[in-house]
Amino acid sequence: MSMRLAGKTALVTGATSNIGRAIAEAFAAEGAHVVVSGRSAERGQEVVDGIRGAGGRADFVRADLDGSAAASQALAQEATRVLGGRIDVLVNNAGIYPGDATAATDEKTFDRVYAVNVKAPFFLTAAVAPAMAESGGGAIINLGSWIARLGIPVGALYSSTKGAMETLTRAWAAEFGPQGIRVNAISPGVVLAPDAGEAHAAEVMMKGTPAGRMGTPDAIASAAVYLAADESSFVHGTVLDVDGGRTTAAVIAA
C-alpha cells in the first residue's frame, strides 16, 4: 500500500459490515487510525481484530445512532477521545433500508428511517465539523445511493433519505469548504459482499449497465480512500457515482 492516509484519523459509522467495514479496512490499510462504529460490539471487535491482525490501527466505539443529537454528540466525543483528540475524516455510512411500498409504510417506520439515515449524520456532522475546522480541516464523506436519482418502484422512503444526504453534501461543501473541510459523497450502485459465487436476486438491477454485474464493497472503499486522501484536495461538493454506470449509461443489446 502507498499509505495515502498515513497520520490521519477517521470515524466510520456503520462499519461492522458490508460497505462500512470495507471502508474502515481500506482506511487502516492506507495508514489511518480508524474508529469502527456500530451497534454490535461483537461484530465491531471482529473488524478491529482483523485490522490489527493486518498491522493497522483501529478501535471500536459502540453507537446506536437513533437520530437524537445526544447520540451523535456522544459518538463524536468518544471517537475524538479514542483518536487522540481529533477526527480528520468522517464517513457517514450508517443507514437502514426498508423496502416497503409507500402505502405500506407507517409513520413510525418513516420517522425511524429519517432519524437514522438523515438526522443522525446531520447531528454527527454538526458535532464533528467545528473541531475539524479548528484543527486545520479534514474530509467528510456521505453515502448516497443510485436510487436517489433513478426511480424504482420500491424503497421510495429510503431513496428520499439518500436524496437528502446528497443535497446536504452540496450544502455542507458550501458551508464548511471555506473552513478547510471538503465534503463529498459516494453514490453506490447495487453492491453486495461476495457470496461464494451464488446468484442474487438484485443482479437483475444491473442488467443493461456497462458493468453488467453487481459491485463489491471494495469498489466503494477505494472511492472513499480517494475522497479522504490529499489527492482529492480540489474536489468539493461532488457525488461520485460508483454504480457500474447504472445512472449514466445504458447498454443496448444488438
PDB file of C-alpha atoms in Angstrom:
ATOM      1  CA  MET A   1       0.000   0.000   0.000  1.00  0.00           C
ATOM      2  CA  SER A   2       1.060   3.582  -0.600  1.00  0.00           C
ATOM      3  CA  MET A   3      -0.081   4.751   2.866  1.00  0.00           C
ATOM      4  CA  ARG A   4      -2.155   7.584   1.385  1.00  0.00           C
ATOM      5  CA  LEU A   5      -3.818   8.215   4.760  1.00  0.00           C
ATOM      6  CA  ALA A   6      -0.751   7.971   6.962  1.00  0.00           C
ATOM      7  CA  GLY A   7      -1.082  10.135  10.059  1.00  0.00           C
ATOM      8  CA  LYS A   8      -4.823  10.681   9.602  1.00  0.00           C
ATOM      9  CA  THR A   9      -7.634   9.673  11.927  1.00  0.00           C
ATOM     10  CA  ALA A  10     -11.057   8.527  10.769  1.00  0.00           C
ATOM     11  CA  LEU A  11     -14.510   7.745  12.130  1.00  0.00           C
ATOM     12  CA  VAL A  12     -16.621   5.369  10.032  1.00  0.00           C
ATOM     13  CA  THR A  13     -20.222   4.801  11.087  1.00  0.00           C
ATOM     14  CA  GLY A  14     -21.972   1.540  10.318  1.00  0.00           C
ATOM     15  CA  ALA A  15     -18.534  -0.029   9.978  1.00  0.00           C
ATOM     16  CA  THR A  16     -19.311  -3.515  11.280  1.00  0.00           C
ATOM     17  CA  SER A  17     -20.430  -4.941   7.928  1.00  0.00           C
ATOM     18  CA  ASN A  18     -20.565  -4.567   4.145  1.00  0.00           C
ATOM     19  CA  ILE A  19     -19.573  -1.124   2.753  1.00  0.00           C
ATOM     20  CA  GLY A  20     -18.705   0.443   6.112  1.00  0.00           C
ATOM     21  CA  ARG A  21     -16.450  -2.439   7.046  1.00  0.00           C
ATOM     22  CA  ALA A  22     -14.673  -2.304   3.694  1.00  0.00           C
ATOM     23  CA  ILE A  23     -14.085   1.429   4.087  1.00  0.00           C
ATOM     24  CA  ALA A  24     -12.687   1.016   7.615  1.00  0.00           C
ATOM     25  CA  GLU A  25     -10.371  -1.759   6.458  1.00  0.00           C
ATOM     26  CA  ALA A  26      -9.190   0.222   3.435  1.00  0.00           C
ATOM     27  CA  PHE A  27      -8.531   3.335   5.510  1.00  0.00           C
ATOM     28  CA  ALA A  28      -6.485   1.354   8.021  1.00  0.00           C
ATOM     29  CA  ALA A  29      -4.542  -0.366   5.241  1.00  0.00           C
ATOM     30  CA  GLU A  30      -3.635   3.104   3.933  1.00  0.00           C
ATOM     31  CA  GLY A  31      -2.266   4.166   7.329  1.00  0.00           C
ATOM     32  CA  ALA A  32      -5.212   5.815   9.096  1.00  0.00           C
ATOM     33  CA  HIS A  33      -6.149   5.203  12.718  1.00  0.00           C
ATOM     34  CA  VAL A  34      -9.798   4.209  12.416  1.00  0.00           C
ATOM     35  CA  VAL A  35     -12.697   4.193  14.829  1.00  0.00           C
ATOM     36  CA  VAL A  36     -15.071   1.427  13.799  1.00  0.00           C
ATOM     37  CA  SER A  37     -18.548   2.345  14.962  1.00  0.00           C
ATOM     38  CA  GLY A  38     -21.781   0.366  15.045  1.00  0.00           C
ATOM     39  CA  ARG A  39     -24.379  -1.205  17.304  1.00  0.00           C
ATOM     40  CA  SER A  40     -22.850  -4.679  17.670  1.00  0.00           C
ATOM     41  CA  ALA A  41     -19.802  -4.878  19.902  1.00  0.00           C
ATOM     42  CA  GLU A  42     -19.155  -8.436  18.765  1.00  0.00           C
ATOM     43  CA  ARG A  43     -19.089  -7.603  15.067  1.00  0.00           C
ATOM     44  CA  GLY A  44     -17.183  -4.394  15.752  1.00  0.00           C
ATOM     45  CA  GLN A  45     -14.465  -6.222  17.631  1.00  0.00           C
ATOM     46  CA  GLU A  46     -14.204  -8.718  14.784  1.00  0.00           C
ATOM     47  CA  VAL A  47     -13.496  -5.872  12.361  1.00  0.00           C
ATOM     48  CA  VAL A  48     -10.999  -4.283  14.731  1.00  0.00           C
ATOM     49  CA  ASP A  49      -9.206  -7.608  15.299  1.00  0.00           C
ATOM     50  CA  GLY A  50      -8.930  -8.112  11.548  1.00  0.00           C
ATOM     51  CA  ILE A  51      -7.461  -4.658  11.031  1.00  0.00           C
ATOM     52  CA  ARG A  52      -4.980  -5.059  13.855  1.00  0.00           C
ATOM     53  CA  GLY A  53      -4.044  -8.529  12.624  1.00  0.00           C
ATOM     54  CA  ALA A  54      -3.127  -6.961   9.290  1.00  0.00           C
ATOM     55  CA  GLY A  55      -0.928  -4.391  11.030  1.00  0.00           C
ATOM     56  CA  GLY A  56      -3.389  -1.493  11.080  1.00  0.00           C
ATOM     57  CA  ARG A  57      -4.725   0.714  13.875  1.00  0.00           C
ATOM     58  CA  ALA A  58      -8.370   0.527  14.879  1.00  0.00           C
ATOM     59  CA  ASP A  59     -10.660   0.784  17.872  1.00  0.00           C
ATOM     60  CA  PHE A  60     -14.354   0.072  18.314  1.00  0.00           C
ATOM     61  CA  VAL A  61     -16.810   2.624  19.685  1.00  0.00           C
ATOM     62  CA  ARG A  62     -20.351   1.387  20.099  1.00  0.00           C
ATOM     63  CA  ALA A  63     -23.110   3.749  18.995  1.00  0.00           C
ATOM     64  CA  ASP A  64     -26.813   3.425  18.327  1.00  0.00           C
ATOM     65  CA  LEU A  65     -27.380   6.408  16.060  1.00  0.00           C
ATOM     66  CA  ASP A  66     -31.111   6.837  16.600  1.00  0.00           C
ATOM     67  CA  GLY A  67     -31.303  10.355  15.216  1.00  0.00           C
ATOM     68  CA  SER A  68     -31.053  12.144  18.529  1.00  0.00           C
ATOM     69  CA  ALA A  69     -28.490  14.905  18.770  1.00  0.00           C
ATOM     70  CA  ALA A  70     -27.322  13.386  22.053  1.00  0.00           C
ATOM     71  CA  ALA A  71     -26.397  10.041  20.466  1.00  0.00           C
ATOM     72  CA  SER A  72     -24.463  11.706  17.651  1.00  0.00           C
ATOM     73  CA  GLN A  73     -22.690  14.067  20.022  1.00  0.00           C
ATOM     74  CA  ALA A  74     -21.734  11.202  22.341  1.00  0.00           C
ATOM     75  CA  LEU A  75     -20.174   9.290  19.438  1.00  0.00           C
ATOM     76  CA  ALA A  76     -18.268  12.353  18.258  1.00  0.00           C
ATOM     77  CA  GLN A  77     -16.917  12.952  21.749  1.00  0.00           C
ATOM     78  CA  GLU A  78     -15.832   9.358  22.390  1.00  0.00           C
ATOM     79  CA  ALA A  79     -14.330   8.879  18.931  1.00  0.00           C
ATOM     80  CA  THR A  80     -12.362  12.103  19.322  1.00  0.00           C
ATOM     81  CA  ARG A  81     -11.013  10.867  22.651  1.00  0.00           C
ATOM     82  CA  VAL A  82     -10.046   7.447  21.267  1.00  0.00           C
ATOM     83  CA  LEU A  83      -8.362   9.009  18.244  1.00  0.00           C
ATOM     84  CA  GLY A  84      -6.161  11.209  20.385  1.00  0.00           C
ATOM     85  CA  GLY A  85      -8.048  14.475  20.193  1.00  0.00           C
ATOM     86  CA  ARG A  86      -9.071  14.919  16.559  1.00  0.00           C
ATOM     87  CA  ILE A  87     -11.067  13.420  13.687  1.00  0.00           C
ATOM     88  CA  ASP A  88      -9.598  14.102  10.241  1.00  0.00           C
ATOM     89  CA  VAL A  89     -12.106  12.072   8.226  1.00  0.00           C
ATOM     90  CA  LEU A  90     -15.774  11.367   8.943  1.00  0.00           C
ATOM     91  CA  VAL A  91     -17.684   8.795   6.901  1.00  0.00           C
ATOM     92  CA  ASN A  92     -21.464   8.974   7.339  1.00  0.00           C
ATOM     93  CA  ASN A  93     -22.291   5.438   6.248  1.00  0.00           C
ATOM     94  CA  ALA A  94     -24.755   4.014   8.797  1.00  0.00           C
ATOM     95  CA  GLY A  95     -28.264   3.570   7.462  1.00  0.00           C
ATOM     96  CA  ILE A  96     -31.281   1.302   7.317  1.00  0.00           C
ATOM     97  CA  TYR A  97     -33.247   0.133   4.287  1.00  0.00           C
ATOM     98  CA  PRO A  98     -36.902  -0.844   4.482  1.00  0.00           C
ATOM     99  CA  GLY A  99     -38.159  -1.749   1.017  1.00  0.00           C
ATOM    100  CA  ASP A 100     -41.877  -1.341   1.641  1.00  0.00           C
ATOM    101  CA  ALA A 101     -44.200   0.313  -0.839  1.00  0.00           C
ATOM    102  CA  THR A 102     -45.410   3.801   0.039  1.00  0.00           C
ATOM    103  CA  ALA A 103     -48.913   2.743   1.108  1.00  0.00           C
ATOM    104  CA  ALA A 104     -47.454   0.020   3.330  1.00  0.00           C
ATOM    105  CA  THR A 105     -45.123   2.413   5.203  1.00  0.00           C
ATOM    106  CA  ASP A 106     -46.403   3.531   8.583  1.00  0.00           C
ATOM    107  CA  GLU A 107     -45.482   6.737  10.360  1.00  0.00           C
ATOM    108  CA  LYS A 108     -43.254   5.012  12.909  1.00  0.00           C
ATOM    109  CA  THR A 109     -41.152   3.466  10.141  1.00  0.00           C
ATOM    110  CA  PHE A 110     -40.992   6.778   8.279  1.00  0.00           C
ATOM    111  CA  ASP A 111     -39.714   8.614  11.351  1.00  0.00           C
ATOM    112  CA  ARG A 112     -37.166   5.910  12.198  1.00  0.00           C
ATOM    113  CA  VAL A 113     -35.676   5.796   8.703  1.00  0.00           C
ATOM    114  CA  TYR A 114     -35.276   9.567   8.573  1.00  0.00           C
ATOM    115  CA  ALA A 115     -33.863   9.551  12.101  1.00  0.00           C
ATOM    116  CA  VAL A 116     -31.150   7.023  11.278  1.00  0.00           C
ATOM    117  CA  ASN A 117     -30.418   7.995   7.678  1.00  0.00           C
ATOM    118  CA  VAL A 118     -30.634  11.805   7.870  1.00  0.00           C
ATOM    119  CA  LYS A 119     -30.903  13.190  11.413  1.00  0.00           C
ATOM    120  CA  ALA A 120     -28.064  11.073  12.827  1.00  0.00           C
ATOM    121  CA  PRO A 121     -25.465  12.080  10.207  1.00  0.00           C
ATOM    122  CA  PHE A 122     -26.741  15.678  10.325  1.00  0.00           C
ATOM    123  CA  PHE A 123     -26.078  15.990  14.045  1.00  0.00           C
ATOM    124  CA  LEU A 124     -22.867  13.950  13.867  1.00  0.00           C
ATOM    125  CA  THR A 125     -21.515  16.310  11.225  1.00  0.00           C
ATOM    126  CA  ALA A 126     -22.626  19.258  13.331  1.00  0.00           C
ATOM    127  CA  ALA A 127     -20.683  17.809  16.258  1.00  0.00           C
ATOM    128  CA  VAL A 128     -17.517  16.955  14.302  1.00  0.00           C
ATOM    129  CA  ALA A 129     -17.118  19.784  11.790  1.00  0.00           C
ATOM    130  CA  PRO A 130     -16.305  22.692  14.157  1.00  0.00           C
ATOM    131  CA  ALA A 131     -13.443  20.823  15.831  1.00  0.00           C
ATOM    132  CA  MET A 132     -12.277  19.538  12.452  1.00  0.00           C
ATOM    133  CA  ALA A 133     -12.059  23.121  11.217  1.00  0.00           C
ATOM    134  CA  GLU A 134     -10.202  24.247  14.336  1.00  0.00           C
ATOM    135  CA  SER A 135      -7.595  21.517  13.844  1.00  0.00           C
ATOM    136  CA  GLY A 136      -6.876  22.625  10.280  1.00  0.00           C
ATOM    137  CA  GLY A 137      -9.541  20.940   8.183  1.00  0.00           C
ATOM    138  CA  GLY A 138     -10.485  17.482   7.045  1.00  0.00           C
ATOM    139  CA  ALA A 139     -12.856  15.481   4.893  1.00  0.00           C
ATOM    140  CA  ILE A 140     -16.460  14.381   5.302  1.00  0.00           C
ATOM    141  CA  ILE A 141     -17.805  11.609   3.077  1.00  0.00           C
ATOM    142  CA  ASN A 142     -21.515  10.839   2.889  1.00  0.00           C
ATOM    143  CA  LEU A 143     -23.096   7.744   1.387  1.00  0.00           C
ATOM    144  CA  GLY A 144     -25.833   8.366  -1.129  1.00  0.00           C
ATOM    145  CA  SER A 145     -27.456   5.824  -3.446  1.00  0.00           C
ATOM    146  CA  TRP A 146     -28.156   5.330  -7.122  1.00  0.00           C
ATOM    147  CA  ILE A 147     -31.888   5.143  -6.390  1.00  0.00           C
ATOM    148  CA  ALA A 148     -31.798   8.745  -5.184  1.00  0.00           C
ATOM    149  CA  ARG A 149     -31.677   9.734  -8.869  1.00  0.00           C
ATOM    150  CA  LEU A 150     -33.090   6.760 -10.775  1.00  0.00           C
ATOM    151  CA  GLY A 151     -36.586   5.937  -9.633  1.00  0.00           C
ATOM    152  CA  ILE A 152     -37.558   2.330  -8.966  1.00  0.00           C
ATOM    153  CA  PRO A 153     -40.965   1.139  -7.748  1.00  0.00           C
ATOM    154  CA  VAL A 154     -39.814   0.063  -4.272  1.00  0.00           C
ATOM    155  CA  GLY A 155     -37.997   1.843  -1.465  1.00  0.00           C
ATOM    156  CA  ALA A 156     -39.321   5.378  -2.027  1.00  0.00           C
ATOM    157  CA  LEU A 157     -38.733   6.240   1.631  1.00  0.00           C
ATOM    158  CA  TYR A 158     -35.119   5.087   1.618  1.00  0.00           C
ATOM    159  CA  SER A 159     -34.325   6.760  -1.696  1.00  0.00           C
ATOM    160  CA  SER A 160     -35.682  10.061  -0.395  1.00  0.00           C
ATOM    161  CA  THR A 161     -33.320   9.929   2.586  1.00  0.00           C
ATOM    162  CA  LYS A 162     -30.369   9.366   0.267  1.00  0.00           C
ATOM    163  CA  GLY A 163     -31.521  12.280  -1.851  1.00  0.00           C
ATOM    164  CA  ALA A 164     -31.447  14.347   1.329  1.00  0.00           C
ATOM    165  CA  MET A 165     -27.867  13.250   2.052  1.00  0.00           C
ATOM    166  CA  GLU A 166     -26.747  14.185  -1.437  1.00  0.00           C
ATOM    167  CA  THR A 167     -28.345  17.623  -1.017  1.00  0.00           C
ATOM    168  CA  LEU A 168     -26.651  18.031   2.362  1.00  0.00           C
ATOM    169  CA  THR A 169     -23.350  17.141   0.704  1.00  0.00           C
ATOM    170  CA  ARG A 170     -23.585  20.162  -1.574  1.00  0.00           C
ATOM    171  CA  ALA A 171     -24.845  22.461   1.185  1.00  0.00           C
ATOM    172  CA  TRP A 172     -22.123  21.365   3.590  1.00  0.00           C
ATOM    173  CA  ALA A 173     -19.462  21.793   0.896  1.00  0.00           C
ATOM    174  CA  ALA A 174     -20.515  25.425   0.623  1.00  0.00           C
ATOM    175  CA  GLU A 175     -20.762  25.856   4.401  1.00  0.00           C
ATOM    176  CA  PHE A 176     -17.597  24.088   5.508  1.00  0.00           C
ATOM    177  CA  GLY A 177     -15.332  24.341   2.456  1.00  0.00           C
ATOM    178  CA  PRO A 178     -14.062  27.806   3.375  1.00  0.00           C
ATOM    179  CA  GLN A 179     -13.075  26.332   6.757  1.00  0.00           C
ATOM    180  CA  GLY A 180     -10.830  23.721   5.145  1.00  0.00           C
ATOM    181  CA  ILE A 181     -13.292  20.843   5.198  1.00  0.00           C
ATOM    182  CA  ARG A 182     -14.016  19.023   1.969  1.00  0.00           C
ATOM    183  CA  VAL A 183     -17.462  17.425   1.817  1.00  0.00           C
ATOM    184  CA  ASN A 184     -18.296  14.874  -0.865  1.00  0.00           C
ATOM    185  CA  ALA A 185     -20.498  11.836  -1.313  1.00  0.00           C
ATOM    186  CA  ILE A 186     -20.338   8.412  -2.900  1.00  0.00           C
ATOM    187  CA  SER A 187     -23.368   7.001  -4.693  1.00  0.00           C
ATOM    188  CA  PRO A 188     -23.017   3.205  -4.807  1.00  0.00           C
ATOM    189  CA  GLY A 189     -24.848   1.034  -7.280  1.00  0.00           C
ATOM    190  CA  VAL A 190     -26.116  -2.431  -6.381  1.00  0.00           C
ATOM    191  CA  VAL A 191     -23.384  -3.551  -4.020  1.00  0.00           C
ATOM    192  CA  LEU A 192     -23.274  -6.794  -2.086  1.00  0.00           C
ATOM    193  CA  ALA A 193     -20.481  -8.695  -0.430  1.00  0.00           C
ATOM    194  CA  PRO A 194     -19.289 -11.721  -2.462  1.00  0.00           C
ATOM    195  CA  ASP A 195     -21.227 -14.843  -1.509  1.00  0.00           C
ATOM    196  CA  ALA A 196     -19.344 -17.842  -2.831  1.00  0.00           C
ATOM    197  CA  GLY A 197     -20.336 -17.037  -6.391  1.00  0.00           C
ATOM    198  CA  GLU A 198     -24.028 -17.585  -5.708  1.00  0.00           C
ATOM    199  CA  ALA A 199     -26.605 -15.739  -7.793  1.00  0.00           C
ATOM    200  CA  HIS A 200     -28.563 -12.954  -6.110  1.00  0.00           C
ATOM    201  CA  ALA A 201     -31.969 -11.538  -6.949  1.00  0.00           C
ATOM    202  CA  ALA A 202     -30.543  -7.993  -7.070  1.00  0.00           C
ATOM    203  CA  GLU A 203     -28.373  -8.866 -10.069  1.00  0.00           C
ATOM    204  CA  VAL A 204     -31.282  -8.083 -12.371  1.00  0.00           C
ATOM    205  CA  MET A 205     -30.979  -4.395 -11.423  1.00  0.00           C
ATOM    206  CA  MET A 206     -27.553  -4.246 -13.079  1.00  0.00           C
ATOM    207  CA  LYS A 207     -28.603  -5.729 -16.411  1.00  0.00           C
ATOM    208  CA  GLY A 208     -28.200  -3.270 -19.265  1.00  0.00           C
ATOM    209  CA  THR A 209     -25.409  -1.369 -17.477  1.00  0.00           C
ATOM    210  CA  PRO A 210     -21.835  -1.002 -18.767  1.00  0.00           C
ATOM    211  CA  ALA A 211     -20.549  -3.136 -15.877  1.00  0.00           C
ATOM    212  CA  GLY A 212     -23.261  -5.753 -16.302  1.00  0.00           C
ATOM    213  CA  ARG A 213     -22.838  -7.001 -12.763  1.00  0.00           C
ATOM    214  CA  MET A 214     -23.179  -6.043  -9.124  1.00  0.00           C
ATOM    215  CA  GLY A 215     -20.351  -4.254  -7.369  1.00  0.00           C
ATOM    216  CA  THR A 216     -18.477  -5.239  -4.234  1.00  0.00           C
ATOM    217  CA  PRO A 217     -17.832  -3.191  -1.088  1.00  0.00           C
ATOM    218  CA  ASP A 218     -14.161  -2.880  -2.027  1.00  0.00           C
ATOM    219  CA  ALA A 219     -15.080  -0.706  -5.013  1.00  0.00           C
ATOM    220  CA  ILE A 220     -16.804   1.779  -2.725  1.00  0.00           C
ATOM    221  CA  ALA A 221     -13.922   1.652  -0.259  1.00  0.00           C
ATOM    222  CA  SER A 222     -11.449   2.590  -2.993  1.00  0.00           C
ATOM    223  CA  ALA A 223     -13.543   5.646  -3.838  1.00  0.00           C
ATOM    224  CA  ALA A 224     -13.692   6.589  -0.160  1.00  0.00           C
ATOM    225  CA  VAL A 225      -9.893   6.409   0.129  1.00  0.00           C
ATOM    226  CA  TYR A 226      -9.590   8.772  -2.824  1.00  0.00           C
ATOM    227  CA  LEU A 227     -12.029  11.295  -1.312  1.00  0.00           C
ATOM    228  CA  ALA A 228     -10.289  11.101   2.072  1.00  0.00           C
ATOM    229  CA  ALA A 229      -6.766  11.460   0.688  1.00  0.00           C
ATOM    230  CA  ASP A 230      -4.915  14.645  -0.196  1.00  0.00           C
ATOM    231  CA  GLU A 231      -5.030  13.782  -3.911  1.00  0.00           C
ATOM    232  CA  SER A 232      -8.684  14.905  -3.956  1.00  0.00           C
ATOM    233  CA  SER A 233      -7.869  18.279  -2.403  1.00  0.00           C
ATOM    234  CA  PHE A 234      -9.630  20.139  -5.230  1.00  0.00           C
ATOM    235  CA  VAL A 235     -12.818  18.044  -5.044  1.00  0.00           C
ATOM    236  CA  HIS A 236     -15.721  19.693  -3.219  1.00  0.00           C
ATOM    237  CA  GLY A 237     -19.452  19.028  -3.168  1.00  0.00           C
ATOM    238  CA  THR A 238     -19.450  16.196  -5.668  1.00  0.00           C
ATOM    239  CA  VAL A 239     -21.427  12.969  -5.677  1.00  0.00           C
ATOM    240  CA  LEU A 240     -19.133  10.293  -7.064  1.00  0.00           C
ATOM    241  CA  ASP A 241     -21.120   7.573  -8.840  1.00  0.00           C
ATOM    242  CA  VAL A 242     -19.633   4.140  -8.215  1.00  0.00           C
ATOM    243  CA  ASP A 243     -22.512   2.229  -9.708  1.00  0.00           C
ATOM    244  CA  GLY A 244     -21.311   0.363 -12.764  1.00  0.00           C
ATOM    245  CA  GLY A 245     -22.870   3.046 -14.938  1.00  0.00           C
ATOM    246  CA  ARG A 246     -26.378   2.400 -13.640  1.00  0.00           C
ATOM    247  CA  THR A 247     -27.430   6.058 -13.537  1.00  0.00           C
ATOM    248  CA  THR A 248     -25.456   7.371 -16.513  1.00  0.00           C
ATOM    249  CA  ALA A 249     -25.387   4.875 -19.361  1.00  0.00           C
ATOM    250  CA  ALA A 250     -27.408   2.080 -20.916  1.00  0.00           C
ATOM    251  CA  VAL A 251     -26.031  -0.755 -22.976  1.00  0.00           C
ATOM    252  CA  ILE A 252     -28.274  -1.639 -25.885  1.00  0.00           C
ATOM    253  CA  ALA A 253     -28.069  -5.291 -26.817  1.00  0.00           C
ATOM    254  CA  ALA A 254     -27.544  -5.996 -30.504  1.00  0.00           C
TER     255      ALA A 254
END
